[in-house]
PDB file of C-alpha atoms in Angstrom:
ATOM      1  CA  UNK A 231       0.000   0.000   0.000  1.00  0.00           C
ATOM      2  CA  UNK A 232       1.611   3.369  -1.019  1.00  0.00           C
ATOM      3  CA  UNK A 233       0.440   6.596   0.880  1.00  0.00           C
ATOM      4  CA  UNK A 234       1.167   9.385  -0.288  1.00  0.00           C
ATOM      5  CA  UNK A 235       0.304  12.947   1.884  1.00  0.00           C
ATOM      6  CA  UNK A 236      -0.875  16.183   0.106  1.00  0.00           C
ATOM      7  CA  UNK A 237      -1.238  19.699   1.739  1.00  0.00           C
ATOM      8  CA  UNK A 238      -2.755  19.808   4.925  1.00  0.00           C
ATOM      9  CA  UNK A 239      -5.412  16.854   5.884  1.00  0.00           C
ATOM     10  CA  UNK A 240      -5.716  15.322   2.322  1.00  0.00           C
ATOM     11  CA  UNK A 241      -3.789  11.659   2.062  1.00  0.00           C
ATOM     12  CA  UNK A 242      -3.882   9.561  -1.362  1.00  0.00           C
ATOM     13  CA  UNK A 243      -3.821   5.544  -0.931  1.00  0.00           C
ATOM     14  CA  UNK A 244      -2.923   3.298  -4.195  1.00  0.00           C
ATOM     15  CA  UNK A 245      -2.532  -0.450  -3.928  1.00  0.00           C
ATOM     16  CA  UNK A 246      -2.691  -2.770  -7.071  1.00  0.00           C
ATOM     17  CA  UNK A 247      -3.835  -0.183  -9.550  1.00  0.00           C
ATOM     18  CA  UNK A 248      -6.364   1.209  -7.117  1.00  0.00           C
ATOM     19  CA  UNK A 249      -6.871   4.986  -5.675  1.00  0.00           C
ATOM     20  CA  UNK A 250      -8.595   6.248  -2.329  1.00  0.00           C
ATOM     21  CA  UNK A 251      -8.080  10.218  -1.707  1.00  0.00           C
ATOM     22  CA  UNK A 252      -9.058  11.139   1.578  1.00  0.00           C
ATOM     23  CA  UNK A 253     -10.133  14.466   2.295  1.00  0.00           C
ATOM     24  CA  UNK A 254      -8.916  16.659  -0.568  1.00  0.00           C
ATOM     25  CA  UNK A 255      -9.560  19.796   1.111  1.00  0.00           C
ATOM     26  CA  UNK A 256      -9.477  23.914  -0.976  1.00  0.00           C
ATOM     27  CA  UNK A 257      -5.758  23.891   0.137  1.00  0.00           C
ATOM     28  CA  UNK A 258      -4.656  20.637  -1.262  1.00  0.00           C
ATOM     29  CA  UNK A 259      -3.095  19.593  -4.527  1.00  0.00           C
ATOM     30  CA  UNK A 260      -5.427  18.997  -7.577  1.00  0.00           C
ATOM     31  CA  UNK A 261      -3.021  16.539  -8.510  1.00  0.00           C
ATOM     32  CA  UNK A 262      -4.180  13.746  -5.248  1.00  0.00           C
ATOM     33  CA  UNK A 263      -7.090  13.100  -7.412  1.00  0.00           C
ATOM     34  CA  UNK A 264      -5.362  12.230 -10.700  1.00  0.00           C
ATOM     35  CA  UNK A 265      -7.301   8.788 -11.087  1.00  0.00           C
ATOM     36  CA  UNK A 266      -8.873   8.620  -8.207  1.00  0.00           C
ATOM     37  CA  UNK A 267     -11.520   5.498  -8.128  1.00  0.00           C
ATOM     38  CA  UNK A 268     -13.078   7.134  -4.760  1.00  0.00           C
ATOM     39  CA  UNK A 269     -13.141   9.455  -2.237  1.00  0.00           C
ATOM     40  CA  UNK A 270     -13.799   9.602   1.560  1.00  0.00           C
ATOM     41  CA  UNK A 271     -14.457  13.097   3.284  1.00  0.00           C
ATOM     42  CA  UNK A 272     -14.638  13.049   6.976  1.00  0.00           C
ATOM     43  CA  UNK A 273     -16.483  16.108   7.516  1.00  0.00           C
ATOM     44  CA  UNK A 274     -17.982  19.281   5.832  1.00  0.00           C
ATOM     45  CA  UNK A 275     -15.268  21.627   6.754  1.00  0.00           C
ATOM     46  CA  UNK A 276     -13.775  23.158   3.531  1.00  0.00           C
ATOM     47  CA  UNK A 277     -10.116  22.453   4.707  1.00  0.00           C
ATOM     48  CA  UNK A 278     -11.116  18.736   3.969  1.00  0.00           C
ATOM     49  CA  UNK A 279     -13.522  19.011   0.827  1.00  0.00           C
ATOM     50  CA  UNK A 280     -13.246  21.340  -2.550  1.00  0.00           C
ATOM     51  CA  UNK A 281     -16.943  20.879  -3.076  1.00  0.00           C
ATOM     52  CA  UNK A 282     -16.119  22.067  -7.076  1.00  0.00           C
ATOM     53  CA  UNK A 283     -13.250  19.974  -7.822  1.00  0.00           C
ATOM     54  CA  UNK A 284     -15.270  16.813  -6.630  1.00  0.00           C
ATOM     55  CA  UNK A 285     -18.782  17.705  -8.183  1.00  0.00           C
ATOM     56  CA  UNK A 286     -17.347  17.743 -11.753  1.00  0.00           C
ATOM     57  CA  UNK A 287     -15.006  14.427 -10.801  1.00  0.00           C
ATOM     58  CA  UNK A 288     -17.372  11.626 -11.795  1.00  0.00           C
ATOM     59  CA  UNK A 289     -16.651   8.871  -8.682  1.00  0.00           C
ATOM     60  CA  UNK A 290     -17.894   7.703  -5.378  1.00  0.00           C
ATOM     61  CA  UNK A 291     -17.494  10.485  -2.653  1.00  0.00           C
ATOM     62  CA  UNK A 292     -18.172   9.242   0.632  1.00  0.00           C
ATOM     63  CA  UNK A 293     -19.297  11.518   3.575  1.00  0.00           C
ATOM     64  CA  UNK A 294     -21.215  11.445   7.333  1.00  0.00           C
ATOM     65  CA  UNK A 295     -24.344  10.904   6.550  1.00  0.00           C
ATOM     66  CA  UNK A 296     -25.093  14.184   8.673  1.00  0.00           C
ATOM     67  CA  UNK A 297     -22.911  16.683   6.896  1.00  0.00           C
ATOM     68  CA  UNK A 298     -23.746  19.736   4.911  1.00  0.00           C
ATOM     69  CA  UNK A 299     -22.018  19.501   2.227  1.00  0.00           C
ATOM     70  CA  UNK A 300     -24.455  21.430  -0.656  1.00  0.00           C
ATOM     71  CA  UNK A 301     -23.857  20.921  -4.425  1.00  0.00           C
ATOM     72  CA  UNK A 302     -21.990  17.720  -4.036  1.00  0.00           C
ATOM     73  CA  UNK A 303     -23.898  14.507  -4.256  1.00  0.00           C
ATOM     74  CA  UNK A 304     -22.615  11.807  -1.848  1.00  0.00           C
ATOM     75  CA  UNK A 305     -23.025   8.665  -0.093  1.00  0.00           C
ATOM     76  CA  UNK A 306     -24.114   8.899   3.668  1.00  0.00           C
ATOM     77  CA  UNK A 307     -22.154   7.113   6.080  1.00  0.00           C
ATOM     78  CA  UNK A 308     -22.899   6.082   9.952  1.00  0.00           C
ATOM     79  CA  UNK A 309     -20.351   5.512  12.572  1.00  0.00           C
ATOM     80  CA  UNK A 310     -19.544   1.936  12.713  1.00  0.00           C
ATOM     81  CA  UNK A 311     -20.800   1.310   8.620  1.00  0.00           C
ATOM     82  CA  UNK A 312     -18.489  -1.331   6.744  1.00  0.00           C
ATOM     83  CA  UNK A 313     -18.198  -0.039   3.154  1.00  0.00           C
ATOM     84  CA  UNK A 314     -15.898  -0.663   0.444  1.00  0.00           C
ATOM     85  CA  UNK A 315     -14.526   2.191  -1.372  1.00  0.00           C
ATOM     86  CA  UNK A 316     -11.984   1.958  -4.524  1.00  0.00           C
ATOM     87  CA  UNK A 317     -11.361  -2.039  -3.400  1.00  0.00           C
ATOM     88  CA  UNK A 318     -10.322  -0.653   0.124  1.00  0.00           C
ATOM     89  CA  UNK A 319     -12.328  -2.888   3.176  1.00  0.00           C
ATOM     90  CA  UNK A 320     -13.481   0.864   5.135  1.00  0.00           C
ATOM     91  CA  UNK A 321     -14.814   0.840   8.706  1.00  0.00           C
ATOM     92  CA  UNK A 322     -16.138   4.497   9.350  1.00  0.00           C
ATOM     93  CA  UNK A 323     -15.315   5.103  13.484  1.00  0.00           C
ATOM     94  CA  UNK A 324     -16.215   7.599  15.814  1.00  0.00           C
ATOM     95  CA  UNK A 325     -19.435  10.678  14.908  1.00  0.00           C
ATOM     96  CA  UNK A 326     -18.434  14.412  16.010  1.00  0.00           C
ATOM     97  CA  UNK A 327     -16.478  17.035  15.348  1.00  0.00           C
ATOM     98  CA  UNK A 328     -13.408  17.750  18.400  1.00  0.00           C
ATOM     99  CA  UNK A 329     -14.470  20.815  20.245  1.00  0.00           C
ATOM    100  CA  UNK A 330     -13.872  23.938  18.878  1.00  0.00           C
ATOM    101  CA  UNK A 331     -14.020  27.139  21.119  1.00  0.00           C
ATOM    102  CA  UNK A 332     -16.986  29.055  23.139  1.00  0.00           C
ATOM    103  CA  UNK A 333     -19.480  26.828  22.108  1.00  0.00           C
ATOM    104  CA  UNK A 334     -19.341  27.234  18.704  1.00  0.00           C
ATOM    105  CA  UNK A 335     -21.084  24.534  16.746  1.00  0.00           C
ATOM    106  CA  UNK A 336     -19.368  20.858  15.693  1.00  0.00           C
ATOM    107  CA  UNK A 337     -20.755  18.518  13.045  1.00  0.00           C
ATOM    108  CA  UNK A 338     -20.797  15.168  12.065  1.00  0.00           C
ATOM    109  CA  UNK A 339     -17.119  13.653  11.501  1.00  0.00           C
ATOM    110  CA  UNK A 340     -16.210  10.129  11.013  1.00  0.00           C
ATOM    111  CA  UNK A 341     -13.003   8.567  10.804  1.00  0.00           C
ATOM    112  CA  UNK A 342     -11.696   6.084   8.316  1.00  0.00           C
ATOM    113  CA  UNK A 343      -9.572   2.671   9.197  1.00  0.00           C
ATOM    114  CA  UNK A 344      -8.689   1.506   5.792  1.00  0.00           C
ATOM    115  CA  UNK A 345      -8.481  -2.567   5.094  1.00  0.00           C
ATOM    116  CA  UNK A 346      -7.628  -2.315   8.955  1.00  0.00           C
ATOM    117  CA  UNK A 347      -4.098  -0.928   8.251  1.00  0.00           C
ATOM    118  CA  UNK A 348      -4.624   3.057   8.387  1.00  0.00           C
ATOM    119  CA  UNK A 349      -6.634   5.512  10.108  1.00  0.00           C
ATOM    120  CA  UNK A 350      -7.625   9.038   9.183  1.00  0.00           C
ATOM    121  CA  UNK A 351      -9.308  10.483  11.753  1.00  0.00           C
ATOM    122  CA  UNK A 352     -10.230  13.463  10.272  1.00  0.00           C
ATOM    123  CA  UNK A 353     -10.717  16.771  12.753  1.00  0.00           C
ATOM    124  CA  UNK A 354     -11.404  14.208  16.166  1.00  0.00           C
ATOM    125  CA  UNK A 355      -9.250  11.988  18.408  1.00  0.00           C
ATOM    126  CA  UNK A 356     -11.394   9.195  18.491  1.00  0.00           C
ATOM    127  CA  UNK A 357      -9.551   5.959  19.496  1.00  0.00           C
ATOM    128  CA  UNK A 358     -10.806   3.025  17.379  1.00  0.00           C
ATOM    129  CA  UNK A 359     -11.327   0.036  18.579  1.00  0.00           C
ATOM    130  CA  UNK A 360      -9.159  -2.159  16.360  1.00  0.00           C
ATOM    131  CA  UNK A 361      -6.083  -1.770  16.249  1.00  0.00           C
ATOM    132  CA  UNK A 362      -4.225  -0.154  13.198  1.00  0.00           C
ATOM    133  CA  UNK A 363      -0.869  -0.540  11.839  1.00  0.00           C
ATOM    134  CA  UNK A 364      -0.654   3.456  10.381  1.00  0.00           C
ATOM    135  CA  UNK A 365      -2.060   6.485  12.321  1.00  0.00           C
ATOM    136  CA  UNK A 366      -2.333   9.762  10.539  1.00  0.00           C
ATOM    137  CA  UNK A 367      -2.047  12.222  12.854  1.00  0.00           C
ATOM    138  CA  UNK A 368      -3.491  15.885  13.227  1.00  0.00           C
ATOM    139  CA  UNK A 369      -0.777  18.316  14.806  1.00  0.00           C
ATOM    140  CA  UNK A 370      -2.529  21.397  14.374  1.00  0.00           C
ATOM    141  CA  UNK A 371      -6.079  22.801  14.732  1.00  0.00           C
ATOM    142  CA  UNK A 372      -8.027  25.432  16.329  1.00  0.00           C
ATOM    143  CA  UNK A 373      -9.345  22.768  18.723  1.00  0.00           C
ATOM    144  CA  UNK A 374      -6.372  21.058  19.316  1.00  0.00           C
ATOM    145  CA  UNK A 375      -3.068  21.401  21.426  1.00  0.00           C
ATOM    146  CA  UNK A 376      -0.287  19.410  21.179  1.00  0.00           C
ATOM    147  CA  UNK A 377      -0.732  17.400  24.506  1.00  0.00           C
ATOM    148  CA  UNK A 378      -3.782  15.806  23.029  1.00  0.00           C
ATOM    149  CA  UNK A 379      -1.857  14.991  20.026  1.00  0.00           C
ATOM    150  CA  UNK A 380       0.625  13.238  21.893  1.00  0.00           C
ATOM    151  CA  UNK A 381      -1.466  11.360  23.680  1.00  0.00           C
ATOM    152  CA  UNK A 382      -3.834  10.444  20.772  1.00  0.00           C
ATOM    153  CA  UNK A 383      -0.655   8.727  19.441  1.00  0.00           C
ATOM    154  CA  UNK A 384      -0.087   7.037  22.720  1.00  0.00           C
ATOM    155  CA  UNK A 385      -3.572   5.942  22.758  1.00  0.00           C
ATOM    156  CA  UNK A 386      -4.232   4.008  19.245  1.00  0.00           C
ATOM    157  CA  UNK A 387      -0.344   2.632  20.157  1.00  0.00           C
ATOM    158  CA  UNK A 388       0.088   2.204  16.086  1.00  0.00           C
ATOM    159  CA  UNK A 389       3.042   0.936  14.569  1.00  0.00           C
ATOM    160  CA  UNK A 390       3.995   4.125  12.748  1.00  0.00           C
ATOM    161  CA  UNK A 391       2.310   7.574  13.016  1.00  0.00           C
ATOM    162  CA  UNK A 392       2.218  10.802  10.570  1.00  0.00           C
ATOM    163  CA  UNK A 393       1.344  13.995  10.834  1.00  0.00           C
ATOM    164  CA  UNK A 394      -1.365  15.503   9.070  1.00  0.00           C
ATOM    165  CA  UNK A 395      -3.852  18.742   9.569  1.00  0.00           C
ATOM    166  CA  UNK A 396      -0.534  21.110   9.443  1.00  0.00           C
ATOM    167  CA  UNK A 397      -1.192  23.540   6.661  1.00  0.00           C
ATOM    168  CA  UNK A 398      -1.600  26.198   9.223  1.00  0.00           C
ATOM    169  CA  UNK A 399       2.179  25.741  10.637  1.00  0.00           C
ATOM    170  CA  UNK A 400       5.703  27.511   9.543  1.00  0.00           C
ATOM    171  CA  UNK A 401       8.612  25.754   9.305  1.00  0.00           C
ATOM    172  CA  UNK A 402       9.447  26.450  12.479  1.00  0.00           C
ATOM    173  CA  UNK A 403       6.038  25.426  14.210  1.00  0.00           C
ATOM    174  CA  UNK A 404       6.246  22.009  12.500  1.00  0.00           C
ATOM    175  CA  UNK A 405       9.739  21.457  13.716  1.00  0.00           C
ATOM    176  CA  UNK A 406       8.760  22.122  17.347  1.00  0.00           C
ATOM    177  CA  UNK A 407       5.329  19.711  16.871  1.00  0.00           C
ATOM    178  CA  UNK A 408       7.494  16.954  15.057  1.00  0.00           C
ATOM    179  CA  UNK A 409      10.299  17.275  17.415  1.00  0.00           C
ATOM    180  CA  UNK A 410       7.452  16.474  20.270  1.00  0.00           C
ATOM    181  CA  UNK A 411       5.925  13.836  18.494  1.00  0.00           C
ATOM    182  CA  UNK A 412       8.974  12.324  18.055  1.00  0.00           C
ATOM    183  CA  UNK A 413      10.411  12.296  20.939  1.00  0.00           C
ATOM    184  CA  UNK A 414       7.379  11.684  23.359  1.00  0.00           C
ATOM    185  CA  UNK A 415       5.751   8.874  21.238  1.00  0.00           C
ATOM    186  CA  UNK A 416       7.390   5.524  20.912  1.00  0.00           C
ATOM    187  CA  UNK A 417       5.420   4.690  17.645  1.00  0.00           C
ATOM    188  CA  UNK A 418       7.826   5.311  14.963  1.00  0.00           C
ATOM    189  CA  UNK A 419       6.686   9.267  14.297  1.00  0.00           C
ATOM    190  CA  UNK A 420       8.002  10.369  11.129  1.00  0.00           C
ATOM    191  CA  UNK A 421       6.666  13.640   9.017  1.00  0.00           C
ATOM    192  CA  UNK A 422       6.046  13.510   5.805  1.00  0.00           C
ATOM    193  CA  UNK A 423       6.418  16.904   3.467  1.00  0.00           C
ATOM    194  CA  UNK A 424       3.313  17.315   0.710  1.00  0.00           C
ATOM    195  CA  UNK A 425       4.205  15.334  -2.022  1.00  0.00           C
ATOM    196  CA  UNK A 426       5.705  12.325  -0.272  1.00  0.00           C
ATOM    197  CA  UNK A 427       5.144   8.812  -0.190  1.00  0.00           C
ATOM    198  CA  UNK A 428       5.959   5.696   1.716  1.00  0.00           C
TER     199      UNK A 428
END
């Protein structure tokens, strides 16, 4: 299975031929959906779906079955649905957004274990219950601080971990959140730059 990260939250899977984009958000690459069979969005938030590049894209888009995502036809998914997507075995996890600030509103967000090998959470820390080999991790949000991201890591215990949600970082932020996760997580932390693969 090749994984390959774009800006931000947005993560491209390939494996014999086949391609799953996850979240490909206004700030990622056009380029993760080059051949993409099918897409899973873990909430409405428009850091995780470009409502126009996917309505004119032609494939399966996967979504919460309680999002608000207007002018994009999907297919509604609950918290603990089996699906397959693209050939990829998908178990959607978890239901709500992380807390924000002051109240202000969440919405539905699930997050995706893929052929029980990799989890995208999306904007939550919800802990499956499986275990999974691959943990994408978010470093960076408006409702998140880097304790919580430390011990999300700690939590799933996955074999290796990698940072996503970061488009809002410097260089120098992401050093200091990397540095952290490395260090304070014994789950083989590594960061991948847009554009990589593994």
């Amino acid at each position: 299975m090749r994984i390959t990260k774009y800006t931000h939250a947005c993560v491209r899977i390939e494996h014999e031929g086949r391609v799953l984009v996850i979240d490909p958000g206004t700030w990622s690459e056009p380029a993760a959906l080059a051949g993409a069979d099918a897409v899973l969005v873990t909430h409405e938030h428009t850091d995780h779906v470009d409502v126009l590049r996917l309505a004119g894209l032609g494939v399966p888009v996967h979504a919460p079955a309680g999002a608000d995502i207007p002018r994009l036809e999907v297919l509604g998914v609950s918290s603990g649905t089996e699906f397959t997507a693209a050939g990829f075995r998908i178990r959607a996890v978890g239901g709500r957004h992380a807390f924000i600030y002051a109240g202000q509103p969440d919405c539905a967000n699930l997050g995706y274990v893929i052929d029980d090998a990799v989890y995208h959470p999306g904007d939550s820390l919800h802990v499956p219950e499986q275990p999974v080999e691959t943990l994408l991790v978010p470093v960076q949000g408006s409702w998140l601080k880097m304790a919580e991201a430390i011990d999300f890591v700690k939590a799933v215990k996955p074999q290796r971990a990698f940072g996503i949600h970061d488009a809002q970082i410097n260089d120098r932020g992401l050093g200091s959140v990397n540095g952290w996760l490395e260090e304070e997580t014994d789950h083989g932390y590594r960061y991948l730059r847009p554009g990589e693969s593994l």
